[in-house]
Coordinates of C-alpha atoms in Angstrom, one line a residue:
M1 CA 8.1 112.2 -22.7
F2 CA 11.4 111.3 -21.0
D3 CA 11.1 107.8 -19.5
K4 CA 13.4 107.7 -16.5
N5 CA 13.2 103.9 -16.0
Y6 CA 14.0 103.2 -19.6
F7 CA 17.0 105.5 -19.4
L8 CA 18.2 103.6 -16.4
T9 CA 18.2 100.5 -18.6
V10 CA 20.2 102.4 -21.2
L11 CA 22.7 103.5 -18.6
N12 CA 23.2 99.9 -17.3
R13 CA 23.9 98.6 -20.8
N14 CA 27.0 100.8 -20.9
A15 CA 27.9 101.6 -17.3
E16 CA 26.7 100.9 -13.7
A17 CA 23.8 103.0 -12.5
T18 CA 21.0 103.1 -9.9
L19 CA 18.1 105.5 -9.5
D20 CA 17.9 106.6 -5.8
M21 CA 16.5 109.3 -3.6
V22 CA 19.2 111.9 -2.7
F23 CA 19.2 115.4 -1.1
K24 CA 19.5 118.4 -3.3
N25 CA 19.4 121.9 -1.8
G26 CA 17.7 120.4 1.3
K27 CA 15.0 118.5 -0.6
E28 CA 14.8 114.8 -1.4
V29 CA 14.8 114.2 -5.1
E30 CA 15.5 111.3 -7.5
A31 CA 18.9 111.0 -9.1
Y32 CA 20.9 108.5 -11.1
T33 CA 24.2 107.5 -9.5
V34 CA 26.3 106.6 -12.5
H35 CA 29.8 104.9 -12.6
I36 CA 31.5 104.9 -16.0
A37 CA 34.8 103.1 -16.6
D38 CA 37.7 105.3 -17.8
H39 CA 40.8 103.5 -18.9
N40 CA 43.0 106.5 -17.9
N41 CA 41.4 107.4 -14.5
G42 CA 39.7 104.2 -13.3
V43 CA 36.0 104.9 -12.7
V44 CA 34.3 108.3 -13.1
S45 CA 31.1 108.7 -11.0
A46 CA 28.4 111.3 -11.1
L47 CA 24.8 112.2 -10.0
L48 CA 22.4 112.9 -12.8
Y49 CA 19.0 114.4 -12.2
P50 CA 16.0 113.3 -14.2
D51 CA 14.5 116.8 -14.3
N52 CA 17.7 118.1 -16.1
L53 CA 17.9 115.1 -18.4
A54 CA 14.3 115.7 -19.6
K55 CA 15.5 119.0 -21.1
M56 CA 18.5 117.2 -22.7
F57 CA 16.1 114.5 -24.0
E58 CA 14.3 117.2 -26.1
E59 CA 17.6 118.6 -27.3
M60 CA 18.8 115.2 -28.4
E61 CA 15.6 114.5 -30.3
H62 CA 14.4 111.8 -28.0
D63 CA 17.5 109.6 -28.6
Y64 CA 18.5 107.9 -25.4
E65 CA 21.7 106.3 -26.8
R66 CA 22.8 109.7 -28.0
M67 CA 22.1 111.2 -24.6
Y68 CA 24.3 108.6 -22.9
E69 CA 27.2 109.1 -25.4
Q70 CA 27.0 112.9 -24.7
I71 CA 27.0 112.4 -20.9
R72 CA 29.9 109.9 -21.2
Y73 CA 31.9 112.4 -23.3
M74 CA 31.3 115.2 -20.8
L75 CA 32.2 113.2 -17.8
L76 CA 35.4 111.7 -19.3
T77 CA 36.7 115.0 -20.7
T78 CA 35.9 117.2 -17.7
S79 CA 39.1 118.2 -15.8
K80 CA 39.2 116.1 -12.7
P81 CA 41.1 116.7 -9.5
Q82 CA 43.5 114.1 -8.1
V83 CA 41.1 112.0 -6.0
N84 CA 43.8 110.7 -3.7
N85 CA 44.4 114.3 -2.5
L86 CA 40.9 114.6 -1.1
T87 CA 42.0 112.7 2.0
S88 CA 44.6 115.4 2.7
W89 CA 43.5 118.2 5.0
D90 CA 46.2 120.4 3.5
F91 CA 44.8 119.9 0.0
V92 CA 41.1 120.6 0.9
K93 CA 41.3 123.2 3.7
D94 CA 41.4 126.2 1.4
K95 CA 38.6 124.8 -0.8
L96 CA 36.0 124.8 1.9
V97 CA 33.3 127.4 1.9
L98 CA 29.8 127.9 3.5
G99 CA 26.6 127.4 1.6
A100 CA 23.0 128.1 2.6
Q101 CA 19.9 126.0 2.1
K102 CA 16.4 125.4 3.6
K103 CA 16.6 123.4 6.8
S104 CA 16.5 119.6 6.3
E105 CA 17.4 116.3 7.9
E106 CA 20.4 115.9 5.6
Q107 CA 23.4 114.5 7.4
I108 CA 26.0 117.1 6.6
I109 CA 28.3 119.4 8.5
K110 CA 26.0 122.4 9.2
Q111 CA 24.7 124.9 11.8
G112 CA 21.2 126.1 12.0
M113 CA 20.3 129.8 11.5
L114 CA 16.7 130.9 11.6
D115 CA 15.0 128.7 8.9
L116 CA 18.3 127.9 7.2
D117 CA 21.1 125.3 7.3
I118 CA 24.5 127.0 6.9
Y119 CA 26.6 124.1 5.7
V120 CA 30.2 123.3 4.6
R121 CA 30.9 122.7 0.9
L122 CA 34.1 121.5 -0.7
I123 CA 34.6 123.2 -4.1
L124 CA 37.2 121.6 -6.3
N125 CA 36.5 123.6 -9.4
G126 CA 33.6 125.4 -11.0
N127 CA 32.0 122.1 -12.0
M128 CA 32.8 119.8 -9.1
S129 CA 31.8 120.3 -5.5
C130 CA 30.2 118.4 -2.7
K131 CA 28.7 118.9 0.7
V132 CA 30.9 117.9 3.6
T133 CA 29.8 115.0 5.8
K134 CA 31.0 113.5 9.1
D135 CA 32.9 110.9 7.1
H136 CA 35.0 113.7 5.5
V137 CA 35.7 115.2 8.9
M138 CA 36.9 111.9 10.3
M139 CA 39.1 111.3 7.2
W140 CA 40.7 114.7 7.7
G141 CA 41.3 114.1 11.4
K142 CA 39.5 117.3 12.4
T143 CA 36.5 118.2 14.5
E144 CA 33.2 119.4 13.0
N145 CA 33.7 122.8 14.6
E146 CA 37.3 123.1 13.2
V147 CA 36.0 122.3 9.7
F148 CA 33.1 124.7 10.0
E149 CA 35.3 127.6 11.3
K150 CA 37.8 127.0 8.5
A151 CA 35.0 127.2 5.9
K152 CA 33.8 130.4 7.6
E153 CA 37.2 131.9 7.5
N154 CA 37.5 131.1 3.8
A155 CA 34.0 132.5 3.1
M156 CA 35.0 135.8 4.7
N157 CA 38.2 136.0 2.6
L158 CA 36.3 135.1 -0.6
Q159 CA 33.2 137.3 -0.2
T160 CA 32.8 140.3 -2.4
A161 CA 30.3 143.1 -2.2
T162 CA 29.5 145.0 -5.5
N163 CA 27.2 147.7 -6.5
F164 CA 24.3 145.8 -8.1
F165 CA 24.0 148.0 -11.1
A166 CA 27.7 147.9 -11.7
F167 CA 27.5 144.1 -11.5
V168 CA 24.8 144.1 -14.1
M169 CA 26.7 146.5 -16.3
D170 CA 29.7 144.2 -16.2
L171 CA 27.6 141.2 -17.1
Q172 CA 26.1 143.0 -20.1
G173 CA 29.4 144.5 -21.2
I174 CA 28.4 148.1 -20.7
P175 CA 31.4 150.5 -20.6
E176 CA 32.3 152.0 -17.2
E177 CA 32.0 155.5 -18.6
L178 CA 28.3 154.9 -18.9
A179 CA 27.9 154.0 -15.2
P180 CA 26.2 157.3 -14.2
F181 CA 23.4 156.5 -16.6
F182 CA 22.8 153.0 -15.2
G183 CA 23.2 153.7 -11.4
G184 CA 26.7 152.2 -11.3
N185 CA 28.0 155.0 -9.2
D186 CA 24.9 155.4 -7.0
P187 CA 26.0 155.0 -3.3
D188 CA 22.5 154.0 -2.3
A189 CA 22.2 151.3 -5.0
P190 CA 21.6 147.7 -3.8
T191 CA 24.7 145.6 -3.1
I192 CA 25.2 142.0 -4.5
I193 CA 27.1 139.7 -2.1
R194 CA 28.7 136.6 -3.5
Y195 CA 32.0 134.7 -3.5
D196 CA 34.7 135.9 -5.9
N197 CA 34.6 133.6 -9.0
M198 CA 33.0 130.8 -7.0
P199 CA 29.4 129.5 -6.7
H200 CA 27.3 129.0 -3.5
G201 CA 27.8 132.6 -2.2
A202 CA 24.5 132.7 -0.3
G203 CA 26.5 131.2 2.6
C204 CA 27.7 134.8 3.2
I205 CA 24.3 135.3 4.9
C206 CA 25.9 134.2 8.2
L207 CA 28.8 136.7 8.0
T208 CA 27.5 139.5 10.3
E209 CA 30.6 141.7 9.6
I210 CA 29.5 142.2 6.0
F211 CA 26.1 143.6 7.0
N212 CA 27.6 145.8 9.7
K213 CA 29.8 147.4 7.1
L214 CA 26.9 147.9 4.7
C215 CA 24.9 149.6 7.5
E216 CA 27.8 152.1 7.8
Q217 CA 27.9 152.5 4.1
Y218 CA 24.2 153.2 3.8
N219 CA 24.1 155.2 7.0
T220 CA 21.3 153.0 8.4
N221 CA 20.6 150.5 11.2
E222 CA 18.4 148.2 9.2
L223 CA 18.8 146.3 5.9
I224 CA 16.7 144.1 3.7
V225 CA 18.5 140.9 2.6
F226 CA 17.1 139.2 -0.6
P227 CA 18.3 135.6 -1.0
S228 CA 18.2 135.8 -4.8
S229 CA 19.7 132.3 -5.3
I230 CA 22.1 129.8 -3.6
H231 CA 24.9 131.8 -5.3
E232 CA 24.4 135.3 -4.1
L233 CA 22.4 137.8 -1.9
V234 CA 21.1 141.2 -2.8
V235 CA 21.1 143.7 0.1
H236 CA 19.4 147.1 0.3
K237 CA 18.9 149.6 3.1
K238 CA 15.4 149.4 4.7
E239 CA 13.3 152.4 3.6
E240 CA 9.8 153.4 4.7
S241 CA 8.7 153.0 1.0
I242 CA 9.7 149.3 1.0
T243 CA 7.4 147.2 3.2
W244 CA 8.5 143.7 4.3
E245 CA 5.5 142.3 2.5
A246 CA 6.7 143.9 -0.8
A247 CA 10.2 142.6 -0.2
T248 CA 8.9 139.0 0.3
E249 CA 6.6 139.3 -2.7
L250 CA 9.7 140.3 -4.8
V251 CA 11.7 137.2 -3.6
S252 CA 8.7 135.0 -4.4
A253 CA 8.3 136.5 -7.9
I254 CA 12.0 136.1 -8.7
N255 CA 11.9 132.5 -7.6
A256 CA 8.8 131.7 -9.7
E257 CA 10.0 133.5 -12.8
T258 CA 13.8 133.2 -13.0
V259 CA 15.3 130.8 -10.5
D260 CA 15.2 127.0 -10.8
W261 CA 13.8 125.3 -7.7
D262 CA 17.1 123.6 -6.9
E263 CA 18.9 127.0 -6.8
Q264 CA 16.3 128.7 -4.6
V265 CA 17.1 129.4 -0.9
V266 CA 13.8 130.5 0.6
N267 CA 10.7 132.2 -0.5
H268 CA 10.9 135.4 1.6
A269 CA 13.3 138.2 2.5
Y270 CA 15.3 138.6 5.7
G271 CA 16.0 141.7 7.7
F272 CA 19.2 142.7 9.4
K273 CA 19.3 145.1 12.4
K274 CA 22.4 146.8 13.8
K275 CA 22.2 147.8 17.4
K276 CA 24.9 149.2 19.8
N277 CA 25.7 146.0 21.4
Q278 CA 24.2 143.4 19.1
S279 CA 23.6 142.9 15.4
F280 CA 21.3 140.2 14.1
L281 CA 19.5 138.7 11.1
F282 CA 15.7 138.1 11.5
I283 CA 12.6 137.0 9.6
P284 CA 10.2 140.0 9.4

């Protein structure tokens, strides 16, 4: 069994490390804060989560020293952005997006929506990102609202809506000519909403314009929104054959069977209703 306290000792033999409580997806969890000296880039820092390391512990045949060496290698060879540039608004402004998580007391730049926090995230590359705090905002010389609105603008530009079956076909390498056999051309197929080549696309849930367009596409005034993970949403038109209870049971089942807890958004579905003068998301 992975001994988190012993591994802390191993980390401190070779680096500087502490085991603290941090927020992850709106939930307080334990994490190692590790600082490793790099002769070329000063000090490289990272958060490591005991739950993830327990899996690595098994893969490394219970060898703590080997684990550390593997972690050190990954951290020191990962492409790193120029840290000095992070103080520049011009450098970060186009790297801000919106993420979605359960409501929490986490001190980040966010706005509440139903039972969610829609928060600002800085994405440097596919492996490196962080939630934006008040300290970031002060460093950039902007207001919280200016930063949030810029992230929302970027989110709108980055969002992509794809036929769900066509998306699955692409993942599995199925040729386009077979689309009719897999629902890839079905206009009533569910739609997957995410960011284009970027994680944390569930933040699109606050972009009303997307859902209004889907209502027009499906020729309906009501949608079901499935928060399948923090990275994407699945949307389908509301039909009499699909009850809200069944929709929520589906989200719960997907979370339980296929989505790690730290990548779950909530355990229920949302509804979206388009009216003449107002469109809104709601919890059924």
